XYZ file of N, CA and C in Angstrom:
531
model
N 0.839 -1.168 0.000
C 0.000 0.000 0.000
C 0.892 1.241 0.000
N 0.501 2.210 -0.790
C 1.296 3.424 -0.832
C 0.943 4.291 0.365
N 1.775 5.267 0.593
C 1.566 6.158 1.738
C 0.270 6.942 1.578
N -0.047 7.341 0.339
C -1.269 8.098 0.085
C -2.497 7.232 0.359
N -2.472 5.983 -0.074
C -3.600 5.085 0.176
C -3.774 4.827 1.665
N -2.663 4.711 2.371
C -2.695 4.476 3.812
C -3.334 5.671 4.531
N -2.978 6.885 4.106
C -3.538 8.105 4.692
C -5.037 8.183 4.433
N -5.453 7.856 3.210
C -6.881 7.886 2.863
C -7.628 6.863 3.699
N -7.062 5.675 3.873
C -7.711 4.633 4.665
C -7.861 5.076 6.117
N -6.833 5.732 6.687
C -6.895 6.212 8.067
C -7.986 7.281 8.207
N -8.083 8.159 7.209
C -9.110 9.195 7.253
C -10.499 8.579 7.175
N -10.656 7.546 6.343
C -11.951 6.874 6.224
C -12.329 6.198 7.525
N -11.370 5.548 8.163
C -11.636 4.886 9.439
C -11.993 5.926 10.488
N -11.300 7.048 10.490
C -11.590 8.117 11.444
C -12.992 8.669 11.214
N -13.394 8.869 9.943
C -14.739 9.348 9.629
C -15.785 8.355 10.102
N -15.505 7.062 9.842
C -16.436 6.018 10.243
C -16.587 5.994 11.761
N -15.481 6.113 12.472
C -15.530 6.113 13.936
C -16.300 7.325 14.440
N -16.039 8.490 13.862
C -16.732 9.707 14.267
C -18.228 9.612 13.979
N -18.577 9.082 12.817
C -19.983 8.901 12.464
C -20.660 7.949 13.437
N -19.980 6.856 13.761
C -20.542 5.877 14.698
C -20.738 6.483 16.077
N -19.751 7.233 16.539
C -19.864 7.880 17.845
C -20.995 8.900 17.852
N -21.098 9.663 16.786
C -22.163 10.674 16.702
C -23.529 10.013 16.713
N -23.665 8.945 15.969
C -24.933 8.244 15.910
C -25.261 7.612 17.257
N -24.265 7.060 17.916
C -24.479 6.465 19.238
C -24.936 7.527 20.234
N -24.288 8.682 20.186
C -24.675 9.771 21.074
C -26.099 10.225 20.786
N -26.449 10.299 19.513
C -27.794 10.706 19.129
C -28.826 9.704 19.631
N -28.536 8.422 19.477
C -29.449 7.393 19.966
C -29.574 7.451 21.475
N -28.463 7.664 22.163
C -28.498 7.751 23.622
C -29.322 8.953 24.073
N -29.156 10.078 23.403
C -29.927 11.272 23.758
C -31.408 11.076 23.493
N -31.735 10.436 22.384
C -33.153 10.231 22.088
C -33.773 9.235 23.061
N -32.985 8.286 23.544
C -33.497 7.338 24.523
C -33.712 8.018 25.866
N -32.919 9.028 26.161
C -33.024 9.741 27.433
C -34.092 10.820 27.413
N -34.648 11.110 26.259
C -35.581 12.227 26.168
C -36.884 11.955 26.889
N -37.127 10.729 27.302
C -38.333 10.415 28.069
C -39.546 10.367 27.177
N -40.669 10.149 27.803
C -41.910 10.071 27.044
C -42.058 8.702 26.407
N -43.213 8.464 25.814
C -43.500 7.192 25.183
C -43.325 7.364 23.696
N -42.314 6.745 23.123
C -42.093 6.831 21.686
C -42.916 5.759 21.005
N -44.008 6.153 20.370
C -44.832 5.188 19.672
C -44.629 5.282 18.176
N -43.865 6.227 17.716
C -43.613 6.370 16.290
C -42.595 5.325 15.857
N -42.685 4.913 14.616
C -41.731 3.930 14.093
C -40.361 4.552 14.022
N -39.340 3.743 14.233
C -37.980 4.270 14.194
C -37.604 4.577 12.758
N -36.868 5.635 12.573
C -36.390 6.036 11.272
C -35.235 5.131 10.866
N -35.056 4.871 9.581
C -33.891 4.085 9.172
C -32.627 4.867 9.474
N -31.536 4.153 9.674
C -30.262 4.772 10.027
C -29.802 5.692 8.910
N -29.207 6.802 9.287
C -28.690 7.757 8.317
C -27.443 7.170 7.676
N -27.236 7.477 6.411
C -26.037 6.979 5.734
C -25.264 8.145 5.192
N -23.984 7.978 5.119
C -23.095 8.974 4.555
C -23.107 8.765 3.052
N -23.184 9.813 2.263
C -23.268 9.668 0.822
C -22.014 9.047 0.225
N -20.860 9.278 0.825
C -19.620 8.771 0.250
C -19.371 7.317 0.608
N -19.930 6.856 1.700
C -19.741 5.463 2.085
C -20.996 4.976 2.781
N -21.349 3.757 2.529
C -22.552 3.192 3.126
C -22.172 2.437 4.384
N -22.811 2.795 5.483
C -22.555 2.126 6.748
C -23.912 1.731 7.310
N -24.103 0.445 7.521
C -25.359 -0.016 8.096
C -25.222 -0.016 9.601
N -26.194 0.593 10.272
C -26.175 0.647 11.723
C -27.437 -0.038 12.208
N -27.262 -1.026 13.055
C -28.410 -1.729 13.596
C -28.848 -1.022 14.869
N -30.155 -0.919 15.069
C -30.626 -0.278 16.302
C -30.256 -1.122 17.512
N -30.017 -0.442 18.650
C -29.610 -1.134 19.862
C -30.758 -1.916 20.466
N -31.964 -1.392 20.414
C -33.120 -2.070 20.981
C -33.968 -2.598 19.835
N -34.628 -3.720 20.035
C -35.470 -4.240 18.953
C -36.637 -3.298 18.701
N -36.961 -3.155 17.433
C -38.062 -2.284 17.054
C -39.375 -2.956 17.406
N -40.324 -2.172 17.866
C -41.637 -2.712 18.194
C -42.606 -2.296 17.116
N -43.601 -3.142 16.932
C -44.600 -2.808 15.922
C -45.494 -1.705 16.481
N -45.858 -0.805 15.609
C -46.748 0.264 16.034
C -47.985 0.249 15.167
N -49.075 0.660 15.740
C -50.322 0.698 15.011
C -50.378 2.003 14.234
N -50.672 1.889 12.959
C -50.773 3.069 12.118
C -52.233 3.483 12.081
N -52.489 4.699 12.506
C -53.852 5.206 12.523
C -53.993 6.200 11.395
N -54.944 5.933 10.530
C -55.180 6.827 9.411
C -56.325 7.747 9.787
N -56.091 9.047 9.725
C -57.177 9.958 10.083
C -58.293 9.895 9.049
N -59.509 10.018 9.532
C -60.650 10.007 8.618
C -60.701 11.343 7.901
N -61.074 11.316 6.628
C -61.145 12.593 5.898
C -62.211 13.493 6.506
N -61.900 14.752 6.534
C -62.828 15.725 7.111
C -63.998 15.929 6.164
N -65.159 15.972 6.718
C -66.359 16.209 5.926
C -66.641 17.698 6.003
N -66.646 18.303 4.838
C -66.882 19.734 4.808
C -68.380 19.997 4.780
N -68.818 20.775 5.677
C -70.223 21.166 5.729
C -70.253 22.663 5.936
N -71.368 23.249 5.568
C -71.471 24.683 5.771
C -71.526 24.960 7.259
N -70.629 25.771 7.683
C -70.580 26.094 9.106
C -71.616 27.165 9.401
N -72.417 26.863 10.396
C -73.411 27.843 10.801
C -72.798 28.715 11.879
N -73.011 30.005 11.800
C -72.441 30.865 12.840
C -73.060 30.531 14.187
N -72.208 30.370 15.154
C -72.699 30.075 16.492
C -72.426 31.270 17.376
N -73.315 31.459 18.313
C -73.159 32.571 19.233
C -72.239 32.165 20.365
N -71.267 32.991 20.630
C -70.364 32.740 21.736
C -70.868 33.530 22.926
N -71.160 32.830 24.026
C -71.670 33.579 25.185
C -70.591 34.507 25.749
N -71.005 35.684 26.092
C -70.091 36.663 26.662
C -70.181 36.552 28.182
N -69.051 36.280 28.775
C -69.011 36.156 30.224
C -68.345 37.401 30.778
N -69.048 38.096 31.618
C -68.484 39.294 32.205
C -67.616 38.920 33.388
N -66.462 39.503 33.437
C -65.539 39.225 34.535
C -66.037 39.910 35.792
N -65.913 39.190 36.890
C -66.305 39.777 38.159
C -65.246 40.782 38.582
N -65.672 41.922 39.078
C -64.672 42.897 39.506
C -63.877 42.336 40.683
N -62.563 42.492 40.582
C -61.701 41.991 41.645
C -61.867 42.853 42.887
N -61.820 42.187 43.996
C -61.890 42.928 45.255
C -60.623 43.755 45.372
N -60.763 44.953 45.862
C -59.593 45.819 46.003
C -58.586 45.148 46.923
N -57.346 45.118 46.451
C -56.301 44.497 47.253
C -56.117 45.293 48.535
N -55.952 44.566 49.607
C -55.767 45.242 50.885
C -54.424 45.958 50.879
N -54.399 47.193 51.338
C -53.131 47.920 51.344
C -52.149 47.252 52.303
N -50.888 47.311 51.914
C -49.843 46.721 52.745
C -49.662 47.559 54.007
N -49.634 46.907 55.133
C -49.455 47.609 56.398
C -47.952 47.727 56.640
N -47.496 48.971 56.770
C -46.070 49.233 56.961
C -45.827 49.850 58.330
N -44.628 49.706 58.788
C -44.237 50.355 60.038
C -44.244 51.862 59.821
N -44.382 52.612 60.886
C -44.445 54.070 60.805
C -43.181 54.662 60.184
N -42.057 54.010 60.404
C -40.799 54.546 59.876
C -40.317 53.767 58.651
N -41.222 53.104 57.924
C -40.835 52.302 56.751
C -40.182 53.174 55.682
N -40.707 54.380 55.462
C -40.121 55.280 54.468
C -38.706 55.685 54.839
N -38.503 56.026 56.116
C -37.166 56.415 56.581
C -36.199 55.232 56.489
N -36.680 54.030 56.798
C -35.817 52.847 56.731
C -35.369 52.574 55.303
N -36.298 52.640 54.349
C -35.931 52.396 52.955
C -35.028 53.509 52.441
N -35.296 54.754 52.848
C -34.423 55.864 52.441
C -32.998 55.585 52.897
N -32.812 55.209 54.138
C -31.471 54.951 54.674
C -30.810 53.750 53.984
N -31.600 52.758 53.677
C -31.071 51.523 53.094
C -30.757 51.671 51.607
N -31.612 52.382 50.863
C -31.516 52.345 49.412
C -31.456 53.718 48.746
N -32.247 54.661 49.193
C -32.394 55.936 48.487
C -31.269 56.920 48.788
N -30.722 56.812 49.981
C -29.734 57.765 50.466
C -28.498 57.838 49.567
N -28.157 56.728 48.952
C -26.962 56.671 48.108
C -26.977 57.789 47.073
N -28.084 57.983 46.404
C -28.158 59.015 45.369
C -28.672 60.345 45.901
N -29.683 60.295 46.766
C -30.336 61.531 47.197
C -29.537 62.315 48.235
N -28.549 61.723 48.850
C -27.711 62.468 49.790
C -26.679 63.311 49.050
N -26.180 62.795 47.923
C -25.120 63.481 47.185
C -25.556 64.029 45.831
N -26.820 63.813 45.444
C -27.300 64.316 44.160
C -26.784 63.520 42.973
N -26.466 62.230 43.175
C -25.990 61.400 42.072
C -27.086 61.216 41.034
N -26.704 61.099 39.768
C -27.640 60.920 38.653
C -28.729 61.991 38.648
N -28.360 63.198 39.065
C -29.246 64.349 39.112
C -30.432 64.151 40.051
N -30.269 63.315 41.054
C -31.327 63.107 42.046
C -31.408 64.339 42.933
N -32.612 64.805 43.252
C -32.729 65.954 44.144
C -32.249 65.560 45.548
N -31.426 66.418 46.124
C -30.891 66.115 47.451
C -31.991 66.135 48.500
N -31.823 65.288 49.499
C -32.787 65.169 50.578
C -32.937 66.516 51.289
N -34.165 67.000 51.394
C -34.449 68.249 52.096
C -34.208 69.508 51.289
N -33.717 69.433 50.051
C -33.430 70.606 49.222
C -34.730 71.040 48.528
N -35.372 72.084 49.115
C -36.673 72.525 48.620
C -36.618 73.003 47.177
N -35.552 73.666 46.800
C -35.422 74.189 45.437
C -35.302 73.056 44.423
N -34.525 72.031 44.749
C -34.344 70.902 43.831
C -35.624 70.064 43.712
N -36.404 70.016 44.795
C -37.623 69.219 44.791
C -38.816 69.970 44.195
N -38.758 71.296 44.092
C -39.897 72.099 43.634
C -40.486 71.629 42.300
N -39.673 71.406 41.244
C -40.287 70.962 39.982
C -40.965 69.589 40.108
N -40.427 68.770 40.952
C -41.010 67.434 41.134
C -42.299 67.508 41.949
N -42.311 68.419 42.911
C -43.504 68.582 43.741
C -44.641 69.239 42.962
N -44.300 69.911 41.854
C -45.334 70.518 41.018
C -46.198 69.430 40.369
N -45.613 68.235 40.204
C -46.386 67.097 39.685
C -47.169 66.521 40.852
N -48.159 65.746 40.566
C -48.912 65.140 41.669
C -48.097 64.010 42.311
N -48.441 63.658 43.526
C -47.702 62.667 44.290
C -47.784 61.291 43.629
N -48.903 61.005 42.942
C -49.046 59.713 42.264
C -47.977 59.545 41.178
N -47.668 60.643 40.480
C -46.629 60.583 39.452
C -45.272 60.306 40.089
N -44.983 60.967 41.202
C -43.716 60.711 41.908
C -43.639 59.259 42.380
N -44.747 58.765 42.898
C -44.780 57.364 43.336
C -44.485 56.426 42.167
N -45.157 56.650 41.037
C -44.996 55.781 39.877
C -43.572 55.843 39.337
N -43.036 57.065 39.192
C -41.684 57.214 38.655
C -40.644 56.542 39.547
N -40.809 56.649 40.838
C -39.821 56.045 41.726
C -39.969 54.527 41.785
N -41.173 54.022 41.717
C -41.377 52.574 41.779
C -40.964 51.892 40.478
N -41.308 52.492 39.347
C -41.074 51.858 38.054
C -39.861 52.403 37.310
N -39.320 53.518 37.772
C -38.165 54.119 37.110
C -38.589 55.244 36.182
N -37.712 56.238 36.047
C -37.994 57.376 35.179
C -36.690 58.094 34.898
N -36.430 58.402 33.639
C -35.184 59.043 33.215
C -33.982 58.301 33.788
N -33.168 58.955 34.593
C -31.963 58.309 35.126
C -32.233 57.478 36.375
N -33.405 57.631 36.959
C -33.713 56.896 38.181
C -34.180 55.489 37.836
N -33.478 54.478 38.322
C -33.909 53.098 38.054
C -35.132 52.740 38.897
N -35.841 51.729 38.493
C -37.003 51.251 39.255
C -36.546 50.819 40.639
N -37.306 51.221 41.648
C -36.942 50.902 43.027
C -37.777 49.755 43.590
N -38.941 49.489 43.020
C -39.797 48.407 43.507
C -39.379 47.105 42.825
N -38.237 46.613 43.197
C -37.705 45.371 42.644
C -37.220 44.490 43.787
N -37.124 43.209 43.503
C -36.646 42.289 44.526
C -37.601 42.223 45.690
N -37.068 42.410 46.885
C -37.912 42.316 48.082
C -38.489 43.660 48.507
N -38.337 44.686 47.679
C -38.879 46.012 47.980
C -40.216 46.154 47.263
N -41.265 46.422 48.027
C -42.603 46.553 47.447
C -42.863 47.993 47.026
N -43.893 48.154 46.203
C -44.276 49.509 45.780
C -44.709 50.341 46.978
N -45.381 49.723 47.935
C -45.833 50.456 49.124
C -44.632 51.006 49.902
N -43.565 50.239 49.982
C -42.364 50.722 50.677
C -41.739 51.892 49.923
N -41.700 51.794 48.598
C -41.149 52.890 47.787
C -41.998 54.136 47.964
N -43.304 53.976 47.953
C -44.203 55.131 48.140
C -43.964 55.776 49.507
N -43.743 54.955 50.528
C -43.470 55.491 51.866
C -42.157 56.271 51.875
N -41.159 55.794 51.154
C -39.873 56.504 51.092
C -40.037 57.830 50.349
N -40.830 57.825 49.278
C -41.086 59.064 48.528
C -41.799 60.054 49.443
N -42.791 59.585 50.163
C -43.525 60.460 51.068
C -42.596 61.037 52.143
N -41.663 60.228 52.615
C -40.685 60.666 53.616
C -39.797 61.783 53.044
N -39.319 61.609 51.803
C -38.453 62.617 51.184
C -39.228 63.886 50.850
N -40.470 63.718 50.379
C -41.298 64.889 50.043
C -41.596 65.703 51.302
N -41.889 65.016 52.401
C -42.176 65.727 53.663
C -40.953 66.531 54.100
N -39.767 66.025 53.866
C -38.546 66.740 54.260
C -38.289 67.937 53.354
N -38.822 67.907 52.106
C -38.579 68.983 51.146
C -39.640 70.068 51.200
N -40.685 69.895 51.956
C -41.765 70.891 51.997
C -41.514 71.891 53.064
């Protein structure tokens, strides 16, 4: 055998080994996928350049072939769909917070920016900086602080509730008035 033929034979054996390993892995993965496989097994894939017969590891079981009955077309009559009105949800009970919940959240979370004016946050107690914000209604301030607005990220995330954020806003607004 020439050196070139030997190299080609080694490459063919390597391809065959790789194909076999890939197919084995595929069969193992499909066996691990769970569920009840009632579909007939597909014939083994073959490489176009070389034919390799692969026998399935488990014996194939016979499956029942169910042929769907042809649909009978009939004129569809319009049917009335009953409209069900949703019952109004009972108003959620407001969260009961400690009297100093706003001050606690301010110290824990809000103080970082509002003490030093980071990200253009109005400083705590600075009436001039808070004036444009106070011109808006308190509901807008609550919403912006809970959900985020401009440079201020949402504060009602994780274990912080919207009620706690609203209490902190109320605490800061009271200090700015």
